Amino acid sequence: MSLLSEDLLRDFKEQKEMIYKQIELIDPLGTRLRQPAAVRLVSKGGLITAEVLCYLLALGSIAFAVFMQKIYPFYILAEIRTGKGYSDLGWQNIEYFNLAVYGLVGVSSVLFYIIARCMRRIRLKNDILHFAGKQIKEMVAQHLTRKAAIEIIEQRHFVELPPLRYEVGDVNAVPNPGY
C-alpha cells in the first residue's frame, strides 16, 4: 500500500477520534444551554417587568424626595426644621436628621437604578446563552451527521483494508523513503 493511502487512512482515523472527542465535549454543553430561559433564571418577560419596575422605583424615589414635604408623614420634617417648638433639639441635629432622610431616599434611588441595570445585563446574557445554545445544538447535529458518515465508511471499507504499519506517535517506525 502506498504512503498516500496510509496517510489518508491515518487522517481518517484522526478525524474519527476528533469527532468523537468533540461530541463528548460539546453535547453536554449544548444540552445545558438549551434549557428554557425560565430554568436558567426567570422568563424574559419577568426580567423586563422587573427592570421597568426598578427604573420606575428609582424615578419615584427622586420624585418622592422632591415632594416629601407635601406627603403625610414626612411633612413633619419640614415642620421640625422650621417650627419654634423644636429648637431645643438643636439646629444641627435637626439638619443631620433631615439630611439622613434625604440621603436614604437618594441611596434607595441609586440602588433601584443599579438593580435595574443588573436585570438588563441578565436579560441580555440570557439572550446570548439562548443563541449560543441554538448554535451549539446545530454544531452537535453536524458532528453527529459526520460521525454517522465516518461509521458508514468504516463499516463498508475497513474490513477490506489492512491495518496501518505504524502508529502516529512512533517516529522511529515511519519508513524513510530516501534511505
Backbone as ProteinMPNN parsed JSONL, in Angstrom:
{"seq_chain_A": "MSLLSEDLLRDFKEQKEMIYKQIELIDPLGTRLRQPAAVRLVSKGGLITAEVLCYLLALGSIAFAVFMQKIYPFYILAEIRTGKGYSDLGWQNIEYFNLAVYGLVGVSSVLFYIIARCMRRIRLKNDILHFAGKQIKEMVAQHLTRKAAIEIIEQRHFVELPPLRYEVGDVNAVPNPGY", "coords_chain_A": {"N_chain_A": [[0.855, -1.174, 0.0], [0.496, 2.254, -0.718], [2.24, 5.177, 0.508], [0.614, 7.432, 0.469], [-2.006, 6.435, 0.636], [-1.846, 5.289, 3.173], [-1.399, 7.585, 4.702], [-3.817, 8.896, 4.22], [-5.588, 7.073, 5.403], [-4.72, 7.231, 8.06], [-5.307, 9.921, 8.567], [-8.062, 9.785, 8.305], [-8.712, 8.175, 10.527], [-7.834, 9.862, 12.564], [-9.583, 12.008, 12.224], [-11.933, 10.716, 12.888], [-11.511, 10.136, 15.638], [-11.286, 12.777, 16.572], [-13.853, 13.811, 16.018], [-15.406, 12.202, 17.731], [-14.357, 13.006, 20.229], [-15.003, 15.756, 20.208], [-17.791, 15.642, 20.148], [-18.277, 14.459, 22.623], [-17.411, 16.537, 24.23], [-18.897, 18.835, 23.499], [-21.638, 18.178, 23.411], [-22.836, 17.831, 26.099], [-22.647, 20.49, 26.956], [-24.228, 21.846, 25.071], [-26.683, 20.684, 25.691], [-27.103, 21.635, 28.297], [-27.209, 24.397, 27.825], [-29.458, 24.651, 26.262], [-31.642, 24.626, 27.867], [-34.797, 25.898, 28.978], [-35.358, 29.45, 29.266], [-36.614, 30.129, 31.615], [-35.791, 28.192, 33.384], [-33.087, 28.751, 33.647], [-32.972, 31.371, 34.807], [-35.229, 33.487, 35.124], [-38.206, 34.095, 33.241], [-38.035, 35.946, 30.165], [-39.933, 37.968, 29.963], [-40.564, 38.41, 32.648], [-38.121, 39.415, 33.539], [-37.953, 41.784, 32.054], [-40.169, 43.122, 33.067], [-39.403, 43.39, 35.78], [-37.132, 44.967, 35.42], [-38.186, 47.371, 34.313], [-39.876, 48.074, 36.426], [-37.985, 48.571, 38.455], [-36.621, 50.762, 37.359], [-38.739, 52.592, 37.363], [-39.187, 52.74, 40.131], [-36.791, 53.944, 40.913], [-37.02, 56.452, 39.672], [-39.349, 57.214, 40.973], [-38.414, 57.426, 43.583], [-36.79, 59.658, 43.396], [-38.732, 61.584, 42.727], [-40.211, 61.389, 45.051], [-38.397, 62.452, 46.893], [-38.419, 65.097, 46.051], [-41.08, 65.898, 46.505], [-41.447, 65.365, 49.183], [-42.016, 66.99, 51.398], [-44.666, 67.487, 51.171], [-46.07, 65.214, 51.585], [-47.935, 63.03, 53.686], [-46.763, 61.631, 56.288], [-44.235, 62.699, 56.206], [-44.166, 65.43, 56.105], [-43.714, 66.396, 58.54], [-40.994, 66.616, 58.888], [-40.304, 69.041, 57.639], [-41.757, 70.705, 59.272], [-40.528, 70.305, 61.763], [-38.072, 71.352, 61.168], [-38.553, 74.064, 60.676], [-40.191, 74.869, 62.734], [-40.77, 76.565, 65.873], [-41.019, 75.295, 68.32], [-39.391, 73.135, 68.382], [-36.793, 73.819, 68.71], [-35.233, 73.243, 70.886], [-34.145, 70.756, 70.373], [-31.909, 71.105, 68.944], [-30.343, 72.79, 66.358], [-28.449, 71.728, 64.581], [-28.706, 68.966, 64.932], [-31.293, 68.56, 63.946], [-30.925, 69.284, 61.26], [-29.065, 67.312, 60.477], [-30.643, 65.029, 60.779], [-32.629, 65.532, 58.869], [-31.033, 65.597, 56.543], [-30.173, 62.95, 56.628], [-32.53, 61.514, 56.139], [-33.143, 62.386, 53.523], [-30.83, 61.473, 52.323], [-31.121, 58.685, 52.607], [-33.287, 58.271, 50.909], [-32.138, 59.068, 48.502], [-30.047, 57.165, 48.275], [-31.574, 54.839, 48.082], [-32.784, 55.328, 45.63], [-30.561, 55.251, 43.898], [-29.777, 52.586, 44.3], [-32.03, 51.185, 43.34], [-31.773, 51.881, 40.655], [-29.325, 50.637, 40.039], [-30.033, 47.949, 40.402], [-31.905, 47.699, 38.356], [-30.224, 48.013, 36.129], [-28.654, 45.711, 36.444], [-30.592, 43.732, 36.049], [-31.109, 44.191, 33.365], [-28.641, 43.443, 32.249], [-28.63, 40.715, 32.908], [-30.813, 39.844, 31.414], [-29.877, 40.329, 28.797], [-27.676, 38.608, 28.784], [-28.998, 36.16, 29.013], [-30.261, 36.114, 26.532], [-28.002, 35.862, 24.884], [-27.028, 33.393, 25.802], [-29.138, 31.749, 25.034], [-28.977, 31.996, 22.235], [-26.376, 30.961, 21.824], [-26.76, 28.346, 22.724], [-28.542, 27.413, 20.788], [-26.901, 27.525, 18.509], [-24.852, 25.731, 19.244], [-26.305, 23.401, 19.412], [-26.93, 23.003, 16.717], [-24.329, 22.624, 15.761], [-23.588, 20.261, 17.083], [-25.404, 18.543, 15.895], [-24.42, 18.563, 13.26], [-21.924, 17.385, 13.739], [-22.739, 14.873, 14.63], [-23.9, 13.916, 12.295], [-21.612, 13.796, 10.676], [-20.195, 11.888, 12.15], [-21.826, 9.658, 11.799], [-21.503, 9.311, 9.038], [-18.774, 8.705, 8.922], [-18.743, 6.285, 10.334], [-20.262, 4.699, 8.601], [-18.611, 4.626, 6.333], [-16.432, 3.375, 7.476], [-17.509, 0.867, 8.173], [-18.109, -0.101, 5.663], [-15.658, -0.172, 4.217], [-13.337, -0.678, 5.785], [-12.976, -3.321, 6.493], [-11.856, -4.563, 4.345], [-9.418, -3.274, 4.079], [-5.941, -3.301, 4.978], [-4.414, -3.124, 8.279], [-2.754, -0.173, 9.549], [0.784, 0.188, 9.164], [2.331, 1.467, 11.018], [2.051, 3.544, 13.906], [0.918, 6.893, 14.703], [2.309, 8.226, 16.762], [4.803, 7.017, 16.958], [7.832, 7.749, 15.938], [10.123, 6.491, 15.031], [9.217, 4.278, 13.706], [8.324, 5.098, 11.275], [8.758, 4.684, 7.876], [11.636, 5.594, 5.996], [11.684, 7.072, 2.996], [13.863, 7.914, 1.54], [16.03, 6.405, 2.244]], "CA_chain_A": [[0.0, 0.0, 0.0], [1.332, 3.446, -0.847], [2.264, 6.081, 1.663], [-0.531, 8.329, 0.379], [-3.195, 5.774, 1.187], [-1.646, 5.165, 4.618], [-1.639, 8.917, 5.276], [-5.259, 9.155, 4.17], [-6.207, 6.243, 6.431], [-4.376, 7.814, 9.358], [-6.093, 11.148, 8.685], [-9.443, 9.383, 8.532], [-8.824, 7.733, 11.912], [-7.694, 11.049, 13.414], [-10.853, 12.746, 12.141], [-12.917, 9.956, 13.654], [-11.247, 10.382, 17.05], [-11.588, 14.18, 16.859], [-15.312, 13.966, 16.042], [-15.892, 11.588, 18.97], [-13.971, 13.861, 21.355], [-15.779, 16.999, 20.163], [-19.174, 15.347, 20.543], [-18.261, 14.278, 24.08], [-17.168, 17.823, 24.863], [-19.888, 19.861, 23.165], [-23.022, 17.749, 23.611], [-23.392, 18.225, 27.41], [-22.77, 21.951, 26.996], [-25.421, 22.198, 24.301], [-27.868, 20.263, 26.44], [-27.296, 22.564, 29.421], [-27.562, 25.732, 27.341], [-30.755, 24.644, 25.599], [-32.733, 24.627, 28.828], [-35.605, 27.106, 28.84], [-34.875, 30.631, 29.992], [-37.201, 30.125, 32.962], [-34.982, 27.319, 34.229], [-31.828, 29.439, 33.931], [-33.21, 32.422, 35.809], [-36.667, 33.7, 35.024], [-38.549, 34.356, 31.85], [-37.641, 37.256, 29.634], [-40.981, 38.918, 30.324], [-40.39, 38.739, 34.062], [-36.941, 40.285, 33.664], [-38.298, 43.114, 31.526], [-41.074, 43.737, 34.042], [-38.606, 43.782, 36.947], [-36.26, 46.082, 35.021], [-39.008, 48.585, 34.208], [-40.321, 48.404, 37.772], [-36.867, 49.173, 39.189], [-36.424, 52.117, 36.811], [-39.825, 53.433, 37.88], [-38.945, 52.982, 41.551], [-35.697, 54.916, 41.01], [-37.606, 57.763, 39.366], [-40.292, 57.517, 42.048], [-37.642, 57.866, 44.756], [-36.388, 61.057, 43.148], [-39.949, 62.396, 42.862], [-40.541, 61.388, 46.471], [-37.514, 63.41, 47.568], [-38.843, 66.456, 45.696], [-42.382, 66.205, 47.099], [-41.512, 64.777, 50.523], [-42.58, 67.942, 52.365], [-46.11, 67.571, 50.999], [-46.632, 63.884, 51.804], [-48.445, 62.986, 55.043], [-45.935, 61.539, 57.498], [-42.931, 63.335, 56.041], [-44.269, 66.891, 56.236], [-43.235, 66.713, 59.891], [-39.584, 67.017, 58.765], [-40.272, 70.483, 57.373], [-42.281, 71.36, 60.466], [-39.467, 70.259, 62.785], [-36.982, 72.222, 60.723], [-38.918, 75.489, 60.746], [-41.004, 75.167, 63.917], [-40.082, 77.138, 67.033], [-41.122, 74.406, 69.463], [-38.396, 72.057, 68.304], [-35.446, 74.408, 68.739], [-34.436, 72.656, 71.964], [-33.487, 69.562, 69.856], [-30.634, 71.522, 68.364], [-30.442, 73.05, 64.921], [-27.56, 70.831, 63.859], [-29.31, 67.619, 64.965], [-32.439, 68.567, 63.031], [-30.376, 69.293, 59.893], [-28.489, 65.993, 60.224], [-31.752, 64.093, 60.605], [-33.232, 65.858, 57.578], [-30.105, 65.122, 55.51], [-30.156, 61.483, 56.658], [-33.733, 61.015, 55.459], [-32.947, 62.631, 52.095], [-29.758, 60.575, 51.896], [-31.693, 57.346, 52.45], [-34.104, 58.277, 49.696], [-31.196, 59.112, 47.374], [-29.371, 55.867, 48.181], [-32.542, 53.866, 47.56], [-32.939, 55.607, 44.208], [-29.373, 54.723, 43.209], [-29.817, 51.124, 44.369], [-33.032, 50.719, 42.383], [-31.195, 52.041, 39.319], [-28.314, 49.585, 39.876], [-30.758, 46.686, 40.24], [-32.479, 47.706, 37.011], [-29.132, 47.753, 35.178], [-28.293, 44.294, 36.585], [-31.649, 42.969, 35.377], [-30.885, 44.338, 31.926], [-27.492, 42.597, 31.904], [-29.06, 39.315, 32.995], [-31.677, 39.586, 30.257], [-29.036, 40.252, 27.606], [-26.892, 37.369, 28.868], [-29.905, 35.061, 28.694], [-30.41, 36.109, 25.073], [-26.762, 35.323, 24.323], [-26.997, 31.965, 26.128], [-30.123, 31.079, 24.184], [-28.405, 31.956, 20.889], [-25.248, 30.022, 21.842], [-27.324, 27.003, 22.827], [-29.084, 27.046, 19.493], [-25.778, 27.281, 17.602], [-24.159, 24.514, 19.669], [-27.17, 22.287, 19.031], [-26.716, 22.785, 15.29], [-22.985, 22.087, 15.579], [-23.62, 18.862, 17.517], [-26.12, 17.806, 14.848], [-23.483, 18.387, 12.15], [-20.914, 16.413, 14.169], [-23.36, 13.554, 14.64], [-24.017, 13.523, 10.896], [-20.263, 13.414, 10.248], [-19.877, 10.643, 12.854], [-22.554, 8.583, 11.115], [-20.853, 9.1, 7.738], [-17.496, 8.02, 9.185], [-19.034, 4.905, 10.697], [-20.703, 4.003, 7.39], [-17.405, 4.38, 5.531], [-15.621, 2.4, 8.204], [-18.139, -0.442, 8.051], [-18.109, -0.506, 4.274], [-14.354, -0.347, 3.601], [-12.206, -1.003, 6.645], [-12.801, -4.763, 6.576], [-11.019, -4.905, 3.213], [-8.114, -2.626, 4.142], [-5.033, -3.803, 6.019], [-4.137, -2.116, 9.308], [-1.574, 0.658, 9.295], [2.028, -0.446, 9.578], [2.905, 2.192, 12.141], [1.153, 4.492, 14.564], [1.311, 8.291, 14.553], [3.226, 8.671, 17.805], [6.092, 6.33, 16.899], [8.604, 8.377, 14.867], [11.118, 5.545, 14.532], [8.569, 3.257, 12.876], [7.984, 5.682, 9.986], [9.796, 4.348, 6.912], [12.295, 6.714, 5.338], [11.746, 6.728, 1.572], [15.148, 8.307, 0.972], [17.1, 5.54, 2.739]], "C_chain_A": [[0.899, 1.234, 0.0], [1.264, 4.303, 0.411], [1.089, 7.038, 1.654], [-1.769, 7.677, 0.984], [-3.055, 5.579, 2.696], [-1.877, 6.497, 5.32], [-3.121, 9.251, 5.296], [-6.0, 8.327, 5.225], [-5.947, 6.8, 7.821], [-5.189, 9.088, 9.596], [-7.553, 10.819, 8.965], [-9.654, 8.955, 9.982], [-8.692, 8.915, 12.88], [-8.978, 11.879, 13.399], [-11.927, 12.042, 12.965], [-12.739, 10.21, 15.146], [-11.608, 11.813, 17.438], [-13.102, 14.4, 16.955], [-15.887, 13.379, 17.332], [-15.571, 12.468, 20.181], [-14.789, 15.148, 21.375], [-17.225, 16.764, 20.559], [-19.253, 15.155, 22.051], [-18.134, 15.604, 24.811], [-18.34, 18.781, 24.687], [-21.313, 19.448, 23.511], [-23.572, 18.088, 24.998], [-23.572, 19.74, 27.541], [-24.012, 22.407, 26.252], [-26.696, 21.831, 25.02], [-28.155, 21.214, 27.596], [-27.768, 23.935, 28.948], [-28.951, 25.772, 26.72], [-31.913, 24.557, 26.58], [-33.525, 25.924, 28.658], [-35.066, 28.251, 29.698], [-35.425, 30.663, 31.418], [-36.399, 29.243, 33.905], [-33.678, 28.021, 34.592], [-32.021, 30.549, 34.954], [-34.71, 32.663, 35.917], [-36.961, 34.042, 33.581], [-38.163, 35.771, 31.453], [-38.675, 38.321, 30.0], [-40.884, 39.352, 31.777], [-39.205, 39.663, 34.28], [-37.23, 41.697, 33.163], [-39.205, 43.844, 32.507], [-40.302, 44.225, 35.269], [-37.703, 44.97, 36.623], [-37.037, 47.39, 34.963], [-39.486, 49.028, 35.588], [-39.206, 49.077, 38.574], [-36.545, 50.566, 38.67], [-37.5, 53.068, 37.339], [-39.655, 53.725, 39.365], [-37.808, 53.985, 41.763], [-36.216, 56.329, 40.725], [-38.598, 58.188, 40.448], [-39.584, 57.981, 43.314], [-37.191, 59.308, 44.598], [-37.592, 61.979, 43.297], [-40.382, 62.472, 44.329], [-39.685, 62.389, 47.232], [-37.947, 64.846, 47.282], [-40.133, 66.826, 46.433], [-42.539, 65.697, 48.525], [-42.192, 65.711, 51.524], [-44.097, 68.045, 52.267], [-46.811, 66.239, 51.257], [-46.85, 63.7, 53.313], [-47.412, 62.77, 56.148], [-44.645, 62.341, 57.394], [-42.981, 64.862, 56.107], [-43.772, 67.336, 57.609], [-41.768, 67.142, 59.852], [-39.464, 68.521, 58.522], [-40.772, 71.255, 58.593], [-41.233, 71.402, 61.576], [-38.362, 71.246, 62.437], [-37.308, 73.702, 60.926], [-39.686, 75.853, 62.014], [-40.167, 75.659, 65.099], [-40.068, 76.186, 68.224], [-40.062, 73.308, 69.488], [-36.965, 72.576, 68.364], [-34.59, 73.812, 69.849], [-33.757, 71.34, 71.537], [-32.106, 69.886, 69.286], [-30.745, 71.641, 66.852], [-29.624, 72.043, 64.115], [-28.13, 69.395, 63.829], [-30.49, 67.51, 64.0], [-31.952, 68.516, 61.581], [-29.788, 67.928, 59.537], [-29.584, 64.95, 59.984], [-32.418, 64.287, 59.247], [-32.344, 65.349, 56.437], [-30.055, 63.594, 55.468], [-31.359, 60.904, 55.935], [-33.601, 61.218, 53.954], [-31.84, 61.726, 51.529], [-30.259, 59.151, 51.687], [-32.544, 57.242, 51.195], [-33.2, 58.28, 48.459], [-30.478, 57.781, 47.184], [-30.326, 54.809, 47.633], [-32.778, 54.072, 46.071], [-31.762, 55.042, 43.4], [-29.397, 53.197, 43.205], [-30.871, 50.541, 43.427], [-32.507, 50.825, 40.957], [-30.161, 50.939, 39.054], [-28.989, 48.23, 39.667], [-31.361, 46.596, 38.851], [-31.404, 47.415, 35.966], [-28.684, 46.287, 35.25], [-29.331, 43.4, 35.905], [-31.478, 43.035, 33.86], [-29.735, 43.444, 31.479], [-27.864, 41.119, 31.925], [-29.915, 38.952, 31.787], [-30.858, 39.451, 28.984], [-28.171, 38.992, 27.613], [-27.759, 36.155, 28.562], [-30.136, 34.963, 27.196], [-29.182, 35.494, 24.414], [-26.673, 33.818, 24.589], [-27.976, 31.173, 25.269], [-29.588, 30.937, 22.758], [-27.261, 30.948, 20.816], [-25.748, 28.582, 21.933], [-27.879, 26.518, 21.507], [-27.969, 26.714, 18.503], [-25.041, 25.992, 17.959], [-24.994, 23.292, 19.31], [-27.002, 21.977, 17.547], [-25.343, 22.168, 15.027], [-22.928, 20.62, 15.995], [-24.342, 18.015, 16.471], [-25.211, 17.562, 13.643], [-22.417, 17.349, 12.514], [-21.498, 14.995, 14.188], [-23.574, 13.028, 13.217], [-22.667, 13.054, 10.358], [-19.845, 12.09, 10.898], [-20.565, 9.468, 12.17], [-21.918, 8.28, 9.761], [-19.534, 8.354, 7.906], [-17.746, 6.56, 9.524], [-19.498, 4.09, 9.498], [-19.495, 3.665, 6.51], [-16.551, 3.304, 6.185], [-16.203, 0.998, 8.074], [-18.05, -0.981, 6.621], [-16.713, -0.901, 3.787], [-13.251, -0.857, 4.509], [-12.014, -2.499, 6.853], [-11.81, -5.216, 5.493], [-9.597, -4.368, 3.348], [-7.245, -3.223, 5.235], [-4.827, -2.731, 7.081], [-2.884, -1.327, 8.949], [-0.33, -0.043, 9.831], [2.62, 0.219, 10.802], [1.868, 3.156, 12.695], [1.732, 5.89, 14.47], [2.391, 8.691, 15.548], [4.619, 8.072, 17.716], [6.887, 6.844, 15.705], [9.588, 7.376, 14.251], [10.507, 4.492, 13.619], [8.213, 3.782, 11.485], [9.104, 5.34, 8.994], [10.351, 5.6, 6.246], [12.452, 6.372, 3.865], [13.098, 7.066, 0.944], [16.269, 7.365, 1.379], [17.2, 4.281, 1.93]], "O_chain_A": [[1.944, 1.245, 0.649], [0.368, 4.17, 1.244], [0.605, 7.426, 2.718], [-2.493, 8.305, 1.756], [-4.041, 5.693, 3.424], [-2.473, 6.545, 6.396], [-3.625, 9.819, 6.266], [-6.929, 8.82, 5.865], [-6.846, 6.838, 8.66], [-5.699, 9.308, 10.695], [-8.205, 11.491, 9.764], [-10.653, 9.323, 10.6], [-9.373, 8.954, 13.904], [-9.406, 12.391, 14.433], [-12.724, 12.683, 13.65], [-13.716, 10.472, 15.847], [-12.172, 12.042, 18.509], [-13.577, 15.089, 17.858], [-16.755, 13.988, 17.956], [-16.416, 12.653, 21.057], [-15.225, 15.587, 22.44], [-17.825, 17.599, 21.236], [-20.19, 15.633, 22.69], [-18.691, 15.773, 25.896], [-18.729, 19.464, 25.634], [-22.123, 20.302, 23.873], [-24.69, 18.596, 25.082], [-24.528, 20.21, 28.158], [-24.761, 23.254, 26.739], [-27.68, 22.57, 24.972], [-29.308, 21.561, 27.85], [-28.618, 24.561, 29.582], [-29.561, 26.839, 26.659], [-33.062, 24.425, 26.158], [-32.969, 26.938, 28.236], [-34.41, 28.034, 30.717], [-34.768, 31.172, 32.326], [-36.334, 29.518, 35.103], [-33.209, 27.903, 35.724], [-31.245, 30.626, 35.906], [-35.369, 32.058, 36.762], [-36.043, 34.256, 32.789], [-37.991, 36.656, 32.29], [-38.313, 39.455, 30.312], [-41.097, 40.521, 32.1], [-39.265, 40.581, 35.097], [-36.806, 42.681, 33.77], [-39.034, 45.039, 32.75], [-40.52, 45.34, 35.742], [-37.528, 45.868, 37.446], [-36.594, 48.403, 35.505], [-39.501, 50.222, 35.887], [-39.456, 50.046, 39.29], [-36.228, 51.46, 39.456], [-37.209, 54.204, 37.715], [-39.946, 54.833, 39.816], [-37.859, 54.789, 42.694], [-35.894, 57.277, 41.442], [-38.683, 59.365, 40.798], [-40.098, 58.835, 44.037], [-37.21, 60.083, 45.555], [-37.491, 63.036, 43.92], [-40.865, 63.508, 44.784], [-40.18, 63.093, 48.112], [-37.859, 65.711, 48.153], [-40.263, 67.944, 46.93], [-43.66, 65.609, 49.025], [-42.886, 65.235, 52.422], [-44.747, 68.608, 53.147], [-48.035, 66.159, 51.152], [-46.043, 64.162, 54.12], [-47.197, 63.705, 56.919], [-44.023, 62.631, 58.415], [-41.937, 65.512, 56.159], [-43.45, 68.507, 57.813], [-41.337, 67.941, 60.684], [-38.625, 69.191, 59.125], [-40.265, 72.333, 58.905], [-41.075, 72.421, 62.248], [-37.792, 71.893, 63.315], [-36.441, 74.491, 61.301], [-39.816, 77.034, 62.334], [-39.028, 75.238, 65.3], [-39.17, 76.275, 69.061], [-39.87, 72.638, 70.504], [-36.025, 71.829, 68.092], [-33.362, 73.86, 69.777], [-32.885, 70.848, 72.253], [-31.251, 69.008, 69.172], [-31.181, 70.717, 66.166], [-30.077, 71.565, 63.075], [-28.037, 68.708, 62.812], [-30.662, 66.495, 63.324], [-32.51, 67.781, 60.766], [-29.985, 67.438, 58.425], [-29.465, 64.101, 59.1], [-32.733, 63.316, 58.559], [-32.835, 64.747, 55.482], [-29.911, 63.008, 54.395], [-31.236, 59.922, 55.203], [-33.915, 60.311, 53.183], [-31.922, 61.275, 50.386], [-29.881, 58.485, 50.723], [-32.515, 56.225, 50.501], [-33.47, 57.574, 47.487], [-30.319, 57.319, 46.054], [-29.933, 53.978, 46.814], [-32.952, 53.105, 45.329], [-31.957, 54.432, 42.348], [-29.065, 52.582, 42.191], [-30.632, 49.518, 42.787], [-32.769, 49.946, 40.136], [-30.129, 50.371, 37.962], [-28.544, 47.446, 38.829], [-31.334, 45.533, 38.231], [-31.642, 46.66, 35.023], [-28.369, 45.689, 34.221], [-28.973, 42.417, 35.257], [-31.683, 42.042, 33.162], [-29.832, 42.765, 30.457], [-27.451, 40.361, 31.048], [-29.757, 37.877, 31.207], [-31.112, 38.557, 28.176], [-27.957, 38.379, 26.567], [-27.297, 35.215, 27.915], [-30.201, 33.865, 26.644], [-29.309, 34.693, 23.487], [-26.288, 33.053, 23.704], [-27.675, 30.062, 24.832], [-29.729, 29.88, 22.143], [-27.177, 30.169, 19.866], [-25.201, 27.697, 21.275], [-27.712, 25.354, 21.142], [-28.069, 25.747, 17.748], [-24.648, 25.239, 17.068], [-24.444, 22.254, 18.942], [-26.938, 20.809, 17.163], [-25.207, 21.292, 14.172], [-22.282, 19.817, 15.323], [-23.93, 16.888, 16.194], [-25.229, 16.475, 13.066], [-22.05, 16.523, 11.678], [-20.826, 14.037, 13.808], [-23.443, 11.83, 12.97], [-22.586, 12.038, 9.669], [-19.204, 11.262, 10.25], [-19.962, 8.411, 11.982], [-21.807, 7.115, 9.378], [-19.217, 7.467, 7.113], [-17.026, 5.684, 9.044], [-19.164, 2.91, 9.388], [-19.38, 2.547, 6.007], [-16.015, 2.428, 5.507], [-15.457, 0.037, 7.883], [-17.929, -2.188, 6.414], [-16.581, -1.859, 3.026], [-12.287, -1.435, 4.006], [-10.966, -2.907, 7.352], [-11.026, -6.141, 5.707], [-8.666, -4.946, 2.788], [-7.743, -3.606, 6.293], [-5.041, -1.549, 6.812], [-2.063, -1.768, 8.144], [-0.388, -0.772, 10.821], [3.35, -0.426, 11.556], [0.919, 3.528, 12.005], [2.919, 6.051, 14.185], [3.305, 9.434, 15.192], [5.541, 8.585, 18.351], [6.644, 6.421, 14.575], [9.846, 7.432, 13.049], [11.223, 3.874, 12.831], [7.842, 3.002, 10.608], [10.266, 5.665, 9.237], [9.615, 6.547, 5.969], [13.244, 5.501, 3.505], [13.426, 6.526, -0.112], [17.386, 7.521, 0.887], [18.05, 3.435, 2.208]]}, "name": "protein", "num_of_chains": 1, "seq": "MSLLSEDLLRDFKEQKEMIYKQIELIDPLGTRLRQPAAVRLVSKGGLITAEVLCYLLALGSIAFAVFMQKIYPFYILAEIRTGKGYSDLGWQNIEYFNLAVYGLVGVSSVLFYIIARCMRRIRLKNDILHFAGKQIKEMVAQHLTRKAAIEIIEQRHFVELPPLRYEVGDVNAVPNPGY"}
